[in-house]
Coordinates of C-alpha atoms in Angstrom, one line a residue:
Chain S
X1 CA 0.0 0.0 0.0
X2 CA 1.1 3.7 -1.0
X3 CA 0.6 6.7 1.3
X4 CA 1.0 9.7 -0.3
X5 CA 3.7 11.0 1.8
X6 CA 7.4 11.6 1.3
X7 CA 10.6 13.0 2.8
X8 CA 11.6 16.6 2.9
X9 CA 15.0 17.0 2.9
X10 CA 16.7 20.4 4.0
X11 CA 19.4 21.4 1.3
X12 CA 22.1 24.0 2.8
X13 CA 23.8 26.2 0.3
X14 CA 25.8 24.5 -2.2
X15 CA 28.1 24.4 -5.4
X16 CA 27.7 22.7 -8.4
X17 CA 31.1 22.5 -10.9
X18 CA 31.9 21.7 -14.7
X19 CA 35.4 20.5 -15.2
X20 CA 36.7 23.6 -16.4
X21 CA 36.3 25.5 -13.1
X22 CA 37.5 22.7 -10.8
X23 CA 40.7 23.1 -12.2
X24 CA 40.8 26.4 -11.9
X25 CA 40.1 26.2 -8.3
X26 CA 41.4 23.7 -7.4
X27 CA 44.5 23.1 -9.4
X28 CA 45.4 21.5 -13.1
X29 CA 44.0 17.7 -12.9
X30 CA 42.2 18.4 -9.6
X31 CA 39.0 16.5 -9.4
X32 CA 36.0 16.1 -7.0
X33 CA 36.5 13.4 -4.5
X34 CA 33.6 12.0 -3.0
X35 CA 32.9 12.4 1.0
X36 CA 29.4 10.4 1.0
X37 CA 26.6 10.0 -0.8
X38 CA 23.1 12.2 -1.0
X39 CA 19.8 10.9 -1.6
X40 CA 20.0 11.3 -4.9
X41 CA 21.0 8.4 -7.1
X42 CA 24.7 9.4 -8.3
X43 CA 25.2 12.4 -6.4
X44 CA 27.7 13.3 -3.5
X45 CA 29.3 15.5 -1.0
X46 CA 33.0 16.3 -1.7
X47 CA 35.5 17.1 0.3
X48 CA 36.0 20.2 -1.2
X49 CA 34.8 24.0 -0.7
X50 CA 34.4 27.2 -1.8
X51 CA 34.3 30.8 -0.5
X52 CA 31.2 32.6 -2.4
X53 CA 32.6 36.5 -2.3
X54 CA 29.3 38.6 -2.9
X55 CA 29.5 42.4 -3.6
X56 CA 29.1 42.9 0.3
X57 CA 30.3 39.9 2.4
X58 CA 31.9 36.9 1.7
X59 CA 30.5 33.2 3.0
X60 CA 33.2 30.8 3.5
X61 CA 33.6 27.3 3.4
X62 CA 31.2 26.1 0.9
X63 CA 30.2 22.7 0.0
X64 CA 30.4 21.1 -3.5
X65 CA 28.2 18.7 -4.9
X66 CA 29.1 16.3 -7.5
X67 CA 29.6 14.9 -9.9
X68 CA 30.8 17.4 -12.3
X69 CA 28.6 19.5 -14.5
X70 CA 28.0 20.7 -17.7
X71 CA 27.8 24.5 -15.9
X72 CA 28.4 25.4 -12.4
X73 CA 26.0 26.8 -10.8
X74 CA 25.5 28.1 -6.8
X75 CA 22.4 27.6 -4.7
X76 CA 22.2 29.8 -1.7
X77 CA 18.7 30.6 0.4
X78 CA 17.4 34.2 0.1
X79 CA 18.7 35.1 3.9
X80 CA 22.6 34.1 2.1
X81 CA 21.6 37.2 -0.7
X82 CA 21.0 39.6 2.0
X83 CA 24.2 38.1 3.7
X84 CA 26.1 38.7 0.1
X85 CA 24.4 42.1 -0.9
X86 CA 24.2 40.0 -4.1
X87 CA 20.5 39.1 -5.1
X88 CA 19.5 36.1 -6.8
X89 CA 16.4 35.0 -8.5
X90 CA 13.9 31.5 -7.6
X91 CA 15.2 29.4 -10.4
X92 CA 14.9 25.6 -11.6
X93 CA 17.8 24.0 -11.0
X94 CA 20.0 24.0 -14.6
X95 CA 17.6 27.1 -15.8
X96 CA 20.5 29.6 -14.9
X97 CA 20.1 31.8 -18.2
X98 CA 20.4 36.1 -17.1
X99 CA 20.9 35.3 -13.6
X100 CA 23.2 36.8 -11.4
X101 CA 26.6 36.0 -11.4
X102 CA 29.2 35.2 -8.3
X103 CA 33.1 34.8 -7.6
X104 CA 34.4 31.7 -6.1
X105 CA 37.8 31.2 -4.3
X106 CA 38.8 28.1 -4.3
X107 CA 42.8 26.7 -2.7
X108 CA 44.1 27.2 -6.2
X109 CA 42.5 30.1 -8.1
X110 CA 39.4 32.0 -8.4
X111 CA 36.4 31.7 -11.1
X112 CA 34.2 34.5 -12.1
X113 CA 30.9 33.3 -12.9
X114 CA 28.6 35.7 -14.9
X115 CA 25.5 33.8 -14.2
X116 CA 24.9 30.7 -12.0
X117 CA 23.5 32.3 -9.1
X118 CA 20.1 31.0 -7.8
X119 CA 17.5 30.5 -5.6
X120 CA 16.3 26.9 -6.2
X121 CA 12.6 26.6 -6.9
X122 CA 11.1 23.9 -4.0
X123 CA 10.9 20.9 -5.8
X124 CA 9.6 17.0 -6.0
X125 CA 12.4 14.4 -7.7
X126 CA 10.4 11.3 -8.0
X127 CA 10.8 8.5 -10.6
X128 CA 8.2 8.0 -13.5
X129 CA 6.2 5.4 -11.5
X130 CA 6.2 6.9 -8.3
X131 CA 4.7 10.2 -10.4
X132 CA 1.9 7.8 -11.6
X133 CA 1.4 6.7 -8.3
X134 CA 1.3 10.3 -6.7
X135 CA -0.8 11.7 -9.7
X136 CA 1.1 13.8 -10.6
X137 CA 3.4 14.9 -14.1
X138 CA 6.5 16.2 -14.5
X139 CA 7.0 20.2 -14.8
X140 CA 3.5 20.5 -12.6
X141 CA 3.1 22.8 -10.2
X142 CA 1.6 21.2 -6.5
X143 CA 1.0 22.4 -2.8
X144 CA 2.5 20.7 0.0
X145 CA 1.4 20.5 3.1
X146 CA 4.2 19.8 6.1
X147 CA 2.7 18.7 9.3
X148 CA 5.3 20.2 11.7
X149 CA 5.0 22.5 14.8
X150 CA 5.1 24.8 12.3
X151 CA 3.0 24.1 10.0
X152 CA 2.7 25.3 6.5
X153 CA 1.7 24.8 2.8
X154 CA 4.2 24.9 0.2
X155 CA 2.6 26.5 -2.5
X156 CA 4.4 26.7 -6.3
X157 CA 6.7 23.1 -5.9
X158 CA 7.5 21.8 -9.2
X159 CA 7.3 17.8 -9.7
X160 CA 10.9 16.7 -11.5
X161 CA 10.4 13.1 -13.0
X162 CA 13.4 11.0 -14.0
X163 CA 13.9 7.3 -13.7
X164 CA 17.1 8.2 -11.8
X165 CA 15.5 10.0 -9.4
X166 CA 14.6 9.1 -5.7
X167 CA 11.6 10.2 -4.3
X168 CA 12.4 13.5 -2.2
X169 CA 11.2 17.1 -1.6
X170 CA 14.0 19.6 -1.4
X171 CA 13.9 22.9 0.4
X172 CA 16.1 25.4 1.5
X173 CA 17.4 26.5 4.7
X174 CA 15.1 29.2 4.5
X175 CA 11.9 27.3 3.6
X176 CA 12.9 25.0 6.6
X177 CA 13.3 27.4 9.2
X178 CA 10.1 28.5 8.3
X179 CA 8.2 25.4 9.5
X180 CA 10.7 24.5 12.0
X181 CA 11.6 21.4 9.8
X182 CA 14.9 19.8 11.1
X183 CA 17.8 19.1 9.3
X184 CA 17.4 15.2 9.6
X185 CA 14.2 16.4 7.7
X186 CA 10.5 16.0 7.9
X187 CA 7.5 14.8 6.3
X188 CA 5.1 16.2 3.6
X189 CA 2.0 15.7 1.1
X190 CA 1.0 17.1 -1.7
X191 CA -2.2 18.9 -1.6
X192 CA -3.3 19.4 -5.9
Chain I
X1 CA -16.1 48.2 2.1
X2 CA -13.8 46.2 4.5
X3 CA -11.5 43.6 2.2
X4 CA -10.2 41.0 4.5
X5 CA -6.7 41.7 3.4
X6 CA -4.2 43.4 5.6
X7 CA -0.4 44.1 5.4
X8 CA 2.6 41.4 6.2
X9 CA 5.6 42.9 8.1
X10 CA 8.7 41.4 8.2
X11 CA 10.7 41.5 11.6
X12 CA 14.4 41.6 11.4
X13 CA 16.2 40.3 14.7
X14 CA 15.6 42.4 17.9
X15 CA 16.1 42.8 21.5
X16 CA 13.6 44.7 23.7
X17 CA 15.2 45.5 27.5
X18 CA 14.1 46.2 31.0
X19 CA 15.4 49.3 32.0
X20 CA 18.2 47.6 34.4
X21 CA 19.6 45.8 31.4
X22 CA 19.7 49.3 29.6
X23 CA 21.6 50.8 31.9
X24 CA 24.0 47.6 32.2
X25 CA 24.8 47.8 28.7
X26 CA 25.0 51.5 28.1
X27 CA 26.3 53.2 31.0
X28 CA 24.1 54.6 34.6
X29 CA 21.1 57.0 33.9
X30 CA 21.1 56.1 30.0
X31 CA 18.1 55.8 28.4
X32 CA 16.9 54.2 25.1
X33 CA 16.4 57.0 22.5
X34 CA 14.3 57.2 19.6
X35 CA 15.1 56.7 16.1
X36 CA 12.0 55.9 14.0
X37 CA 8.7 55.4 15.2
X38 CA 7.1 51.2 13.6
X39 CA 3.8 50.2 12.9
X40 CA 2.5 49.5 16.1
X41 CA 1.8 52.9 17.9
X42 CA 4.0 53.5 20.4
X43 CA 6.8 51.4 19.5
X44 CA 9.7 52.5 17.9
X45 CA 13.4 51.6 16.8
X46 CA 16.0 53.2 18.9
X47 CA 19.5 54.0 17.9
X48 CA 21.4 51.8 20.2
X49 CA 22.4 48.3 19.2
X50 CA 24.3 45.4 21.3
X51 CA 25.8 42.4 20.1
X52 CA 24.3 38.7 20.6
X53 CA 27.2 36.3 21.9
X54 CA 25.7 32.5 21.5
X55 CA 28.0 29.5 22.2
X56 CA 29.5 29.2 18.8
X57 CA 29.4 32.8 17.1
X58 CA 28.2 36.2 17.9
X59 CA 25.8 38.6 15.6
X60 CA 26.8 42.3 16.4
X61 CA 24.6 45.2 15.9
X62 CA 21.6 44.1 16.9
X63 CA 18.7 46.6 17.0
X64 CA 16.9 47.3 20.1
X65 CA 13.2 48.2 19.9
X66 CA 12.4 51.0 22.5
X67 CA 10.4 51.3 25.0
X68 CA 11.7 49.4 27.7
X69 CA 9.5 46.3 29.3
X70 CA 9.1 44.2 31.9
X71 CA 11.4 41.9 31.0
X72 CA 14.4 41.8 28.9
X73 CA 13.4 39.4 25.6
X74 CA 15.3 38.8 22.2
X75 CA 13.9 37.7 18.8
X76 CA 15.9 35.9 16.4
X77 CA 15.3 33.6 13.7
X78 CA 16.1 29.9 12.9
X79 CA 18.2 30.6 10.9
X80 CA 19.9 32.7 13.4
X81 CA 20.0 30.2 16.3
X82 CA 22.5 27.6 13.8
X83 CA 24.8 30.4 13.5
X84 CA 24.7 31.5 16.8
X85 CA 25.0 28.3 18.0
X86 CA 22.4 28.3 20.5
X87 CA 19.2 26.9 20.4
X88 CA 15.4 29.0 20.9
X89 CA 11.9 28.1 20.6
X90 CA 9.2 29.1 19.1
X91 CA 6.9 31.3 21.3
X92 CA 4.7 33.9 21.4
X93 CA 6.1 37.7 22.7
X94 CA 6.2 37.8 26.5
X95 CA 6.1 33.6 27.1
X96 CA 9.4 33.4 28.0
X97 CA 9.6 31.2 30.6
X98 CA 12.3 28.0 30.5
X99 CA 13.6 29.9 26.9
X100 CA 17.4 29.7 26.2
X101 CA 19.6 32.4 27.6
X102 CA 21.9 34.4 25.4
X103 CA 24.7 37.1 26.6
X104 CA 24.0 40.9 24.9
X105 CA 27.2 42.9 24.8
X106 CA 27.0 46.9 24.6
X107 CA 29.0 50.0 24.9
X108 CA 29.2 50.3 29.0
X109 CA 28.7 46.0 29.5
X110 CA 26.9 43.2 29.7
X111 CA 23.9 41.0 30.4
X112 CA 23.9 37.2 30.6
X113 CA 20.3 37.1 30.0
X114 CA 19.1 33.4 31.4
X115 CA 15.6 33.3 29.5
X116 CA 14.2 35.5 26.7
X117 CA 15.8 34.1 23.7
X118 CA 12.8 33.2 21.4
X119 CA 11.4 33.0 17.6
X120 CA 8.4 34.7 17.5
X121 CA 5.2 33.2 16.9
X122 CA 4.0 34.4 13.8
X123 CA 1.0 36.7 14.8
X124 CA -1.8 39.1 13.3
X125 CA -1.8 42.6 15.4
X126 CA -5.4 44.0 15.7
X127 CA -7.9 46.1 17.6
X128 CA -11.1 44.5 18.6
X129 CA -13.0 46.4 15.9
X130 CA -10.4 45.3 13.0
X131 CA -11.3 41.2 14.9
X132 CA -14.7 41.6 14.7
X133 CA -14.8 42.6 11.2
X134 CA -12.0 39.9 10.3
X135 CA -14.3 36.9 11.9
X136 CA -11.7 36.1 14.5
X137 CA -11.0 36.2 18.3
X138 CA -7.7 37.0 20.4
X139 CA -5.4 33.7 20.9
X140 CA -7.3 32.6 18.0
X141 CA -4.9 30.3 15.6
X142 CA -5.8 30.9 12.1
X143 CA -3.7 30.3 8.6
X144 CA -2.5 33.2 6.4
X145 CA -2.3 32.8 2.7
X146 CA 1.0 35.2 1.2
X147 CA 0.1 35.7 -2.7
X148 CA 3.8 36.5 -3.7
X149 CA 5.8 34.6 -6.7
X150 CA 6.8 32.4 -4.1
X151 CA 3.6 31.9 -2.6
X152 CA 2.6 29.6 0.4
X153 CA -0.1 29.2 3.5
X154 CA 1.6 29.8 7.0
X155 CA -0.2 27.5 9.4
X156 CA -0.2 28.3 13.3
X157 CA -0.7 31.8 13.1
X158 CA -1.7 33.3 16.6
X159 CA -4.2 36.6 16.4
X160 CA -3.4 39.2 18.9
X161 CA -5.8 42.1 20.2
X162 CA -5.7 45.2 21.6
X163 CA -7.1 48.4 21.7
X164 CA -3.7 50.3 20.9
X165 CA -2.7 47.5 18.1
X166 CA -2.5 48.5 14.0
X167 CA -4.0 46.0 11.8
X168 CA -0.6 44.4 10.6
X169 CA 1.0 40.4 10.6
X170 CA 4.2 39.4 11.7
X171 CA 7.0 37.0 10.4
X172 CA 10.7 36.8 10.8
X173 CA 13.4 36.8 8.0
X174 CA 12.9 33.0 7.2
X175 CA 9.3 33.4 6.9
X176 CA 9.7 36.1 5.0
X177 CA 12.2 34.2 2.7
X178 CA 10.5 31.2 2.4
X179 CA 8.1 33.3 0.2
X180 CA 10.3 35.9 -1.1
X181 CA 8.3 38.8 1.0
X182 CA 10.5 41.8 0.3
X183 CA 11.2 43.7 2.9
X184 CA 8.6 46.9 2.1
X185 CA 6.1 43.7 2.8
X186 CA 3.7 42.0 1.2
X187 CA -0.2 41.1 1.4
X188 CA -1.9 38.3 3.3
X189 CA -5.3 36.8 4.1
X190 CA -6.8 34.8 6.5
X191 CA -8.2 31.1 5.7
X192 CA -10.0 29.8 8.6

């Protein structure tokens, strides 16, 4: 039998890297080295960092995802652009076109990105069944309600289907604190 | 025509003081003076500030909200209590009893506060009038829809009245972020 819940997972800030710029930061031939893995099918902490330098303040210490990507990309909350005094705009992971761009400082060298910068959208990764089960499609656009101390309705969560996925919501830091979720995570449902 | 609308504030960290803890901080016989009157009559931000010291990291220039109470009481967020290190709970303004402690640093010395450290209860200030035409009661918990581009419902929202209130609800930075309310505000509405 299939409740309709799921996980909510609380994603701090984070890096995402193509080749390109891991060398830069990190040194000719450098590569990401995996600490453990995420929920996410593929994906892992490194044991690398960054230092985001925004036009204000600078937030140290950084984790990187990987693998590597086709284009890096940074996902902060909206509390990290006030921190930054650089502002960033509620973005799809990947959809990075005309955003902001950020500097990175890495142990070897630093990257200027001229876009990159987001806000990640609150979002569902589920596999095609799983979708079918939850009816629900990819690209749609749900509620979801997390039954907390806090409680709240998501509204505007987009559903990302792919057979590689796991199923998992993903909020910021931000979003979390909002409902008091905690960073072992909580649970939600989606209200249509 | 009443709409059933009314204005959403968003509340930056603060610290309101007893008038021993005033003079503690900023020197015998000193008062806390005026900088710019808020939205609820009466209260007002004052042009000192102290710094927060939490077991792991402090937050410096806090404002303090004037005029002095009963009881020494700081409002942070979540998001605040990971960077300070110290833990807080959710409560309404005034329920401080068994809350976390925090030390406040200012120009003359300091105050090792041993309760007062909150998140505030998001709330809906209103005069009995503004309550009776909204449907609702003091204490009454209601939820608040925030039609942003980030929209969502906040659940657990506490209505507060008083003669001397102004029509106007209260979240903290996370809340705020987790739907992208800038900080001019935004508009809310109650769903019973």
């Amino acid at each position: 039998m299939l409740d309709n819940t799921f996980t909510i997972e609380v994603s701090a800030r984070h890096v995402h890297l193509c080749k390109k710029d891991v060398e830069t930061l990190f040194g000719a031939g450098a590569k990401l080295t995996h600490n453990r893995d995420l929920s996410q099918p593929g994906e892992f902490l490194t044991n690398q960092k960054v230092d985001l330098v925004g036009s204000k303040n600078t937030i140290k210490g950084v984790s990187i995802l990987g693998p590597e990507r086709e284009a890096s990309q940074v996902e902060i909350s909206m509390t990290d652009t006030f921190a930054l005094g650089t502002p960033a705009a509620v973005r799809e992971s990947g959809n990075i076109a005309g955003t902001s761009g950020i500097t990175l400082v890495g142990t070897h060298g630093s990257v200027e990105l001229t876009e990159g910068l987001i806000v990640a959208k609150r979002h569902i990764h589920m596999t095609p069944e799983q979708a079918k089960q939850l009816g629900v499609q990819d690209k749609q656009i749900v509620s979801v309600a997390v039954d907390t101390d806090r409680p709240l309705i998501f509204g505007d969560v987009v559903i990302r289907v792919k057979p590689t996925f796991a199923l998992a919501m993903h909020v910021d830091t931000d979003e979390a604190n909002a409902c008091c979720i905690p960073r072992t995570g909580a649970t939600g449902r989606i209200i249509l």
